[in-house]
Amino acid sequence: QSALTQPPSASGSPGQSVTISCTGTSSDVGGYNSVSWYQQHPGRVPKLMIYEVSSRPSGVPDRFSGSKSGNTASLTVSGLQAEDEADYYCSSSAGSNVWVFGGGTKLTVL
Amino acid sequence: QLQLQESGPGLVKPSETLSLTCTVSGGSVGSRDYYWAWIRQPPGKGLEWIGSIFYTGTTYYNPSVKTRITLSVDTSRNQFSLRLSSVTAADTALYYCARQRHSGSYHYWGQGALVTVSS
């Protein structure tokens, strides 16, 4: 299976909204409601931000939201804050108990 | 609070076998509700799922490492382990263990163990 496709970078000013895409195929993103999103600050452990497309773990601000349309999932960060600057990774089931990550997106808060 | 901790050698010679163990506290690897996963991250690069194991010993492997990887679980010690054979420099990475829901998401992660493949 191939890695999911994410834009290498995204940016926005404080207070704005930014959306990061995660594109796969009907064999992964499009075929399962199993997309999850992770935030990773430099030198830190990845942190789960969204699971099962749009669910938020407790403690994750509601500024973070997830959605999916067809073979593309999206993570939207509303009301951007400086601490949102990080790398973001999507993940999805690829069927047959195989899972795949996206290549990652570096989010810059201008 | 669930905690995971990776342990093992930080330096492995090319062609040899990388071995890591993940010790779980605050939860049980014998739970039917989760898989236990290994994820790696080469320096400066992205995340790669390499394999998962269920408490029964059922394993799921990334096809890219399927011929070289062995996962095992020890419920008596509340640990699960990774062995990756015939390593090369391309296997140099930060190796994370994680608890994985059956839907695939990784809710708890270890701190990571850096393994360098070098002679």
PDB file of C-alpha atoms in Angstrom:
ATOM      1  CA  GLN A   1       0.000   0.000   0.000  1.00  0.00           C
ATOM      2  CA  SER A   2       1.159   3.569  -0.632  1.00  0.00           C
ATOM      3  CA  ALA A   3       1.377   6.412   1.822  1.00  0.00           C
ATOM      4  CA  LEU A   4      -1.573   8.760   1.876  1.00  0.00           C
ATOM      5  CA  THR A   5      -0.967  12.096   0.144  1.00  0.00           C
ATOM      6  CA  GLN A   6      -0.743  15.249   2.234  1.00  0.00           C
ATOM      7  CA  PRO A   7       0.493  18.694   1.192  1.00  0.00           C
ATOM      8  CA  PRO A   8       4.025  19.234   2.528  1.00  0.00           C
ATOM      9  CA  SER A   9       3.089  22.550   4.066  1.00  0.00           C
ATOM     10  CA  ALA A  10       0.177  24.733   5.107  1.00  0.00           C
ATOM     11  CA  SER A  11      -0.014  28.071   6.806  1.00  0.00           C
ATOM     12  CA  GLY A  12      -2.351  30.615   8.296  1.00  0.00           C
ATOM     13  CA  SER A  13      -2.396  33.676  10.484  1.00  0.00           C
ATOM     14  CA  PRO A  14      -3.521  33.622  14.111  1.00  0.00           C
ATOM     15  CA  GLY A  15      -7.284  33.461  14.338  1.00  0.00           C
ATOM     16  CA  GLN A  16      -7.717  32.137  10.826  1.00  0.00           C
ATOM     17  CA  SER A  17      -8.794  28.652   9.777  1.00  0.00           C
ATOM     18  CA  VAL A  18      -6.646  26.226   7.844  1.00  0.00           C
ATOM     19  CA  THR A  19      -7.547  22.878   6.307  1.00  0.00           C
ATOM     20  CA  ILE A  20      -5.092  20.049   5.675  1.00  0.00           C
ATOM     21  CA  SER A  21      -6.064  17.357   3.181  1.00  0.00           C
ATOM     22  CA  CYS A  22      -5.262  13.666   3.166  1.00  0.00           C
ATOM     23  CA  THR A  23      -5.909  11.922  -0.121  1.00  0.00           C
ATOM     24  CA  GLY A  24      -6.028   8.209  -0.608  1.00  0.00           C
ATOM     25  CA  THR A  25      -8.052   5.755  -2.630  1.00  0.00           C
ATOM     26  CA  SER A  26     -11.231   3.752  -2.311  1.00  0.00           C
ATOM     27  CA  SER A  27      -9.073   1.012  -0.761  1.00  0.00           C
ATOM     28  CA  ASP A  28      -8.107   3.108   2.214  1.00  0.00           C
ATOM     29  CA  VAL A  29      -9.516   6.567   3.038  1.00  0.00           C
ATOM     30  CA  GLY A  30     -12.589   6.129   0.870  1.00  0.00           C
ATOM     31  CA  GLY A  31     -13.330   2.629   2.037  1.00  0.00           C
ATOM     32  CA  TYR A  32     -13.252   2.974   5.817  1.00  0.00           C
ATOM     33  CA  ASN A  33     -14.330   5.454   8.473  1.00  0.00           C
ATOM     34  CA  SER A  34     -11.001   4.957  10.213  1.00  0.00           C
ATOM     35  CA  VAL A  35      -9.091   8.159   9.431  1.00  0.00           C
ATOM     36  CA  SER A  36      -7.174   9.596  12.348  1.00  0.00           C
ATOM     37  CA  TRP A  37      -4.999  12.687  12.690  1.00  0.00           C
ATOM     38  CA  TYR A  38      -1.879  13.274  14.805  1.00  0.00           C
ATOM     39  CA  GLN A  39      -0.077  16.428  15.855  1.00  0.00           C
ATOM     40  CA  GLN A  40       3.656  16.284  16.417  1.00  0.00           C
ATOM     41  CA  HIS A  41       5.715  19.133  17.768  1.00  0.00           C
ATOM     42  CA  PRO A  42       9.489  18.987  17.155  1.00  0.00           C
ATOM     43  CA  GLY A  43      11.129  16.406  19.344  1.00  0.00           C
ATOM     44  CA  ARG A  44       7.819  15.297  20.823  1.00  0.00           C
ATOM     45  CA  VAL A  45       5.645  12.205  20.671  1.00  0.00           C
ATOM     46  CA  PRO A  46       2.723  12.303  18.200  1.00  0.00           C
ATOM     47  CA  LYS A  47      -0.588  13.191  19.794  1.00  0.00           C
ATOM     48  CA  LEU A  48      -3.972  11.936  18.602  1.00  0.00           C
ATOM     49  CA  MET A  49      -6.209  14.840  17.568  1.00  0.00           C
ATOM     50  CA  ILE A  50      -9.025  13.168  15.619  1.00  0.00           C
ATOM     51  CA  TYR A  51     -10.094   9.535  15.274  1.00  0.00           C
ATOM     52  CA  GLU A  52     -12.705   7.719  13.217  1.00  0.00           C
ATOM     53  CA  VAL A  53     -12.850  10.673  10.798  1.00  0.00           C
ATOM     54  CA  SER A  54     -14.408  13.252  13.088  1.00  0.00           C
ATOM     55  CA  SER A  55     -14.244  12.202  16.747  1.00  0.00           C
ATOM     56  CA  ARG A  56     -12.132  14.194  19.189  1.00  0.00           C
ATOM     57  CA  PRO A  57     -10.405  12.609  22.182  1.00  0.00           C
ATOM     58  CA  SER A  58     -11.064  14.301  25.487  1.00  0.00           C
ATOM     59  CA  GLY A  59      -8.775  17.259  26.022  1.00  0.00           C
ATOM     60  CA  VAL A  60      -8.418  18.167  22.345  1.00  0.00           C
ATOM     61  CA  PRO A  61      -9.833  21.646  21.688  1.00  0.00           C
ATOM     62  CA  ASP A  62     -12.959  21.831  19.556  1.00  0.00           C
ATOM     63  CA  ARG A  63     -10.996  24.104  17.233  1.00  0.00           C
ATOM     64  CA  PHE A  64      -9.832  20.872  15.664  1.00  0.00           C
ATOM     65  CA  SER A  65     -12.321  19.066  13.446  1.00  0.00           C
ATOM     66  CA  GLY A  66     -12.205  16.279  10.897  1.00  0.00           C
ATOM     67  CA  SER A  67     -14.257  15.278   7.885  1.00  0.00           C
ATOM     68  CA  LYS A  68     -14.145  13.052   4.847  1.00  0.00           C
ATOM     69  CA  SER A  69     -15.504  13.235   1.325  1.00  0.00           C
ATOM     70  CA  GLY A  70     -14.864  10.369  -1.031  1.00  0.00           C
ATOM     71  CA  ASN A  71     -11.186   9.451  -0.975  1.00  0.00           C
ATOM     72  CA  THR A  72     -10.065  12.654   0.770  1.00  0.00           C
ATOM     73  CA  ALA A  73     -10.100  13.354   4.480  1.00  0.00           C
ATOM     74  CA  SER A  74      -9.541  16.784   5.961  1.00  0.00           C
ATOM     75  CA  LEU A  75      -8.383  18.267   9.233  1.00  0.00           C
ATOM     76  CA  THR A  76      -9.537  21.825   9.913  1.00  0.00           C
ATOM     77  CA  VAL A  77      -7.962  23.979  12.582  1.00  0.00           C
ATOM     78  CA  SER A  78     -10.089  27.007  13.396  1.00  0.00           C
ATOM     79  CA  GLY A  79      -8.969  30.055  15.341  1.00  0.00           C
ATOM     80  CA  LEU A  80      -5.299  29.265  14.718  1.00  0.00           C
ATOM     81  CA  GLN A  81      -3.007  29.710  17.687  1.00  0.00           C
ATOM     82  CA  ALA A  82       0.766  29.832  17.841  1.00  0.00           C
ATOM     83  CA  GLU A  83       0.887  26.474  19.621  1.00  0.00           C
ATOM     84  CA  ASP A  84      -0.857  24.812  16.669  1.00  0.00           C
ATOM     85  CA  GLU A  85       2.363  25.129  14.681  1.00  0.00           C
ATOM     86  CA  ALA A  86       3.469  21.504  14.267  1.00  0.00           C
ATOM     87  CA  ASP A  87       3.572  18.587  11.881  1.00  0.00           C
ATOM     88  CA  TYR A  88       0.283  16.826  11.227  1.00  0.00           C
ATOM     89  CA  TYR A  89      -0.137  13.257  10.007  1.00  0.00           C
ATOM     90  CA  CYS A  90      -3.212  11.394   8.846  1.00  0.00           C
ATOM     91  CA  SER A  91      -3.663   7.640   9.071  1.00  0.00           C
ATOM     92  CA  SER A  92      -6.184   5.218   7.654  1.00  0.00           C
ATOM     93  CA  SER A  93      -6.987   1.571   7.403  1.00  0.00           C
ATOM     94  CA  ALA A  94      -5.961   0.103   4.055  1.00  0.00           C
ATOM     95  CA  GLY A  95      -7.963  -3.068   4.565  1.00  0.00           C
ATOM     96  CA  SER A  96      -6.874  -6.558   5.632  1.00  0.00           C
ATOM     97  CA  ASN A  97      -5.571  -5.196   8.936  1.00  0.00           C
ATOM     98  CA  VAL A  98      -2.998  -2.974   7.289  1.00  0.00           C
ATOM     99  CA  TRP A  99      -2.713   0.693   8.214  1.00  0.00           C
ATOM    100  CA  VAL A 100      -1.000   3.560   6.433  1.00  0.00           C
ATOM    101  CA  PHE A 101       0.117   7.079   7.336  1.00  0.00           C
ATOM    102  CA  GLY A 102       0.246  10.184   5.228  1.00  0.00           C
ATOM    103  CA  GLY A 103       3.551  11.855   4.507  1.00  0.00           C
ATOM    104  CA  GLY A 104       2.867  14.690   6.922  1.00  0.00           C
ATOM    105  CA  THR A 105       2.088  18.404   6.658  1.00  0.00           C
ATOM    106  CA  LYS A 106       4.070  21.146   8.352  1.00  0.00           C
ATOM    107  CA  LEU A 107       1.651  23.768   9.628  1.00  0.00           C
ATOM    108  CA  THR A 108       3.109  27.233  10.074  1.00  0.00           C
ATOM    109  CA  VAL A 109       1.335  29.954  12.016  1.00  0.00           C
ATOM    110  CA  LEU A 110       2.377  33.207  10.376  1.00  0.00           C
TER     111      LEU A 110
ATOM    112  CA  GLN B   1      -3.231   6.291  33.197  1.00  0.00           C
ATOM    113  CA  LEU B   2      -1.847   3.968  30.540  1.00  0.00           C
ATOM    114  CA  GLN B   3       1.882   4.217  29.976  1.00  0.00           C
ATOM    115  CA  LEU B   4       4.123   2.494  27.435  1.00  0.00           C
ATOM    116  CA  GLN B   5       7.899   2.349  27.545  1.00  0.00           C
ATOM    117  CA  GLU B   6      10.209   1.063  24.829  1.00  0.00           C
ATOM    118  CA  SER B   7      13.506  -0.568  25.715  1.00  0.00           C
ATOM    119  CA  GLY B   8      16.332  -2.184  23.806  1.00  0.00           C
ATOM    120  CA  PRO B   9      19.729  -1.564  22.225  1.00  0.00           C
ATOM    121  CA  GLY B  10      20.225   1.812  20.627  1.00  0.00           C
ATOM    122  CA  LEU B  11      22.857   0.593  18.181  1.00  0.00           C
ATOM    123  CA  VAL B  12      22.580  -2.400  15.866  1.00  0.00           C
ATOM    124  CA  LYS B  13      25.063  -3.546  13.244  1.00  0.00           C
ATOM    125  CA  PRO B  14      24.003  -3.919   9.608  1.00  0.00           C
ATOM    126  CA  SER B  15      22.600  -7.372   8.765  1.00  0.00           C
ATOM    127  CA  GLU B  16      21.865  -8.080  12.431  1.00  0.00           C
ATOM    128  CA  THR B  17      18.513  -8.144  14.224  1.00  0.00           C
ATOM    129  CA  LEU B  18      16.899  -5.176  15.933  1.00  0.00           C
ATOM    130  CA  SER B  19      15.024  -6.098  19.114  1.00  0.00           C
ATOM    131  CA  LEU B  20      12.772  -3.825  21.155  1.00  0.00           C
ATOM    132  CA  THR B  21      10.341  -4.454  23.977  1.00  0.00           C
ATOM    133  CA  CYS B  22       7.411  -2.307  25.031  1.00  0.00           C
ATOM    134  CA  THR B  23       6.374  -2.528  28.673  1.00  0.00           C
ATOM    135  CA  VAL B  24       2.803  -1.502  29.412  1.00  0.00           C
ATOM    136  CA  SER B  25       1.612  -0.141  32.756  1.00  0.00           C
ATOM    137  CA  GLY B  26      -1.816   1.063  33.802  1.00  0.00           C
ATOM    138  CA  GLY B  27      -3.476  -1.356  31.383  1.00  0.00           C
ATOM    139  CA  SER B  28      -3.262  -4.904  30.118  1.00  0.00           C
ATOM    140  CA  VAL B  29      -1.875  -6.229  26.849  1.00  0.00           C
ATOM    141  CA  GLY B  30      -4.392  -9.019  27.410  1.00  0.00           C
ATOM    142  CA  SER B  31      -7.281  -6.691  26.613  1.00  0.00           C
ATOM    143  CA  ARG B  32      -9.565  -7.788  23.790  1.00  0.00           C
ATOM    144  CA  ASP B  33     -10.337  -4.176  22.964  1.00  0.00           C
ATOM    145  CA  TYR B  34      -7.006  -3.156  21.466  1.00  0.00           C
ATOM    146  CA  TYR B  35      -4.091  -4.025  19.279  1.00  0.00           C
ATOM    147  CA  TRP B  36      -0.520  -3.192  20.233  1.00  0.00           C
ATOM    148  CA  ALA B  37       1.442  -1.470  17.516  1.00  0.00           C
ATOM    149  CA  TRP B  38       4.930  -0.470  16.444  1.00  0.00           C
ATOM    150  CA  ILE B  39       5.448   2.726  14.474  1.00  0.00           C
ATOM    151  CA  ARG B  40       8.757   4.158  13.366  1.00  0.00           C
ATOM    152  CA  GLN B  41      10.015   7.547  12.259  1.00  0.00           C
ATOM    153  CA  PRO B  42      13.367   7.940  10.486  1.00  0.00           C
ATOM    154  CA  PRO B  43      15.198  11.123  11.463  1.00  0.00           C
ATOM    155  CA  GLY B  44      13.551  14.117   9.832  1.00  0.00           C
ATOM    156  CA  LYS B  45      10.924  11.966   8.108  1.00  0.00           C
ATOM    157  CA  GLY B  46       7.337  10.846   8.569  1.00  0.00           C
ATOM    158  CA  LEU B  47       5.610   8.092  10.482  1.00  0.00           C
ATOM    159  CA  GLU B  48       5.423   4.509   9.252  1.00  0.00           C
ATOM    160  CA  TRP B  49       3.246   1.772  10.767  1.00  0.00           C
ATOM    161  CA  ILE B  50       5.297  -1.408  10.790  1.00  0.00           C
ATOM    162  CA  GLY B  51       3.104  -3.899  12.623  1.00  0.00           C
ATOM    163  CA  SER B  52       0.441  -4.700  15.208  1.00  0.00           C
ATOM    164  CA  ILE B  53      -0.324  -7.631  17.469  1.00  0.00           C
ATOM    165  CA  PHE B  54      -3.416  -8.833  19.299  1.00  0.00           C
ATOM    166  CA  TYR B  55      -3.243 -10.465  22.741  1.00  0.00           C
ATOM    167  CA  THR B  56      -3.891 -13.843  21.129  1.00  0.00           C
ATOM    168  CA  GLY B  57      -0.641 -13.478  19.192  1.00  0.00           C
ATOM    169  CA  THR B  58      -2.341 -12.696  15.900  1.00  0.00           C
ATOM    170  CA  THR B  59      -0.069 -10.366  13.963  1.00  0.00           C
ATOM    171  CA  TYR B  60      -0.476  -7.823  11.199  1.00  0.00           C
ATOM    172  CA  TYR B  61       2.561  -6.557   9.329  1.00  0.00           C
ATOM    173  CA  ASN B  62       3.392  -3.781   6.910  1.00  0.00           C
ATOM    174  CA  PRO B  63       4.111  -5.490   3.581  1.00  0.00           C
ATOM    175  CA  SER B  64       7.310  -3.439   3.302  1.00  0.00           C
ATOM    176  CA  VAL B  65       8.876  -5.319   6.231  1.00  0.00           C
ATOM    177  CA  LYS B  66       6.784  -8.473   6.265  1.00  0.00           C
ATOM    178  CA  THR B  67       9.667 -10.836   5.483  1.00  0.00           C
ATOM    179  CA  ARG B  68      11.864  -9.413   8.262  1.00  0.00           C
ATOM    180  CA  ILE B  69       9.527  -8.630  11.153  1.00  0.00           C
ATOM    181  CA  THR B  70       8.328 -10.696  14.079  1.00  0.00           C
ATOM    182  CA  LEU B  71       6.027  -9.386  16.785  1.00  0.00           C
ATOM    183  CA  SER B  72       5.288 -11.233  19.993  1.00  0.00           C
ATOM    184  CA  VAL B  73       3.292 -10.597  23.143  1.00  0.00           C
ATOM    185  CA  ASP B  74       3.908 -11.737  26.718  1.00  0.00           C
ATOM    186  CA  THR B  75       0.777 -11.269  28.784  1.00  0.00           C
ATOM    187  CA  SER B  76       2.482 -12.485  31.969  1.00  0.00           C
ATOM    188  CA  ARG B  77       4.985  -9.632  31.777  1.00  0.00           C
ATOM    189  CA  ASN B  78       2.534  -7.179  30.186  1.00  0.00           C
ATOM    190  CA  GLN B  79       4.940  -6.619  27.339  1.00  0.00           C
ATOM    191  CA  PHE B  80       5.060  -6.920  23.587  1.00  0.00           C
ATOM    192  CA  SER B  81       8.146  -7.068  21.427  1.00  0.00           C
ATOM    193  CA  LEU B  82       9.535  -6.306  17.993  1.00  0.00           C
ATOM    194  CA  ARG B  83      12.258  -8.136  16.133  1.00  0.00           C
ATOM    195  CA  LEU B  84      13.435  -6.841  12.763  1.00  0.00           C
ATOM    196  CA  SER B  85      16.052  -8.904  11.003  1.00  0.00           C
ATOM    197  CA  SER B  86      18.667  -8.093   8.371  1.00  0.00           C
ATOM    198  CA  VAL B  87      18.657  -4.422   9.212  1.00  0.00           C
ATOM    199  CA  THR B  88      20.245  -1.742   7.061  1.00  0.00           C
ATOM    200  CA  ALA B  89      20.842   1.960   7.522  1.00  0.00           C
ATOM    201  CA  ALA B  90      17.321   2.528   6.199  1.00  0.00           C
ATOM    202  CA  ASP B  91      15.984   0.984   9.414  1.00  0.00           C
ATOM    203  CA  THR B  92      17.556   3.738  11.518  1.00  0.00           C
ATOM    204  CA  ALA B  93      14.603   5.421  13.190  1.00  0.00           C
ATOM    205  CA  LEU B  94      12.804   6.399  16.338  1.00  0.00           C
ATOM    206  CA  TYR B  95      10.646   3.380  17.162  1.00  0.00           C
ATOM    207  CA  TYR B  96       7.387   3.991  19.003  1.00  0.00           C
ATOM    208  CA  CYS B  97       5.082   1.459  20.585  1.00  0.00           C
ATOM    209  CA  ALA B  98       1.427   2.391  20.856  1.00  0.00           C
ATOM    210  CA  ARG B  99      -1.981   1.108  21.869  1.00  0.00           C
ATOM    211  CA  GLN B 100      -4.215   0.880  18.832  1.00  0.00           C
ATOM    212  CA  ARG B 101      -7.990   0.717  18.637  1.00  0.00           C
ATOM    213  CA  HIS B 102      -9.420  -1.849  16.281  1.00  0.00           C
ATOM    214  CA  SER B 103     -10.506   1.051  14.071  1.00  0.00           C
ATOM    215  CA  GLY B 104      -6.814   1.908  13.724  1.00  0.00           C
ATOM    216  CA  SER B 105      -6.225   5.008  15.811  1.00  0.00           C
ATOM    217  CA  TYR B 106      -3.276   5.210  18.205  1.00  0.00           C
ATOM    218  CA  HIS B 107      -4.432   6.770  21.455  1.00  0.00           C
ATOM    219  CA  TYR B 108      -1.426   6.128  23.659  1.00  0.00           C
ATOM    220  CA  TRP B 109       2.237   6.213  22.624  1.00  0.00           C
ATOM    221  CA  GLY B 110       5.539   5.422  24.252  1.00  0.00           C
ATOM    222  CA  GLN B 111       8.286   8.025  24.341  1.00  0.00           C
ATOM    223  CA  GLY B 112      10.134   6.324  21.511  1.00  0.00           C
ATOM    224  CA  ALA B 113      13.452   4.509  21.269  1.00  0.00           C
ATOM    225  CA  LEU B 114      16.102   5.667  18.818  1.00  0.00           C
ATOM    226  CA  VAL B 115      17.755   2.765  17.037  1.00  0.00           C
ATOM    227  CA  THR B 116      20.765   3.459  14.852  1.00  0.00           C
ATOM    228  CA  VAL B 117      22.010   0.882  12.373  1.00  0.00           C
ATOM    229  CA  SER B 118      25.735   1.311  11.948  1.00  0.00           C
ATOM    230  CA  SER B 119      28.908  -0.718  12.053  1.00  0.00           C
TER     231      SER B 119
END
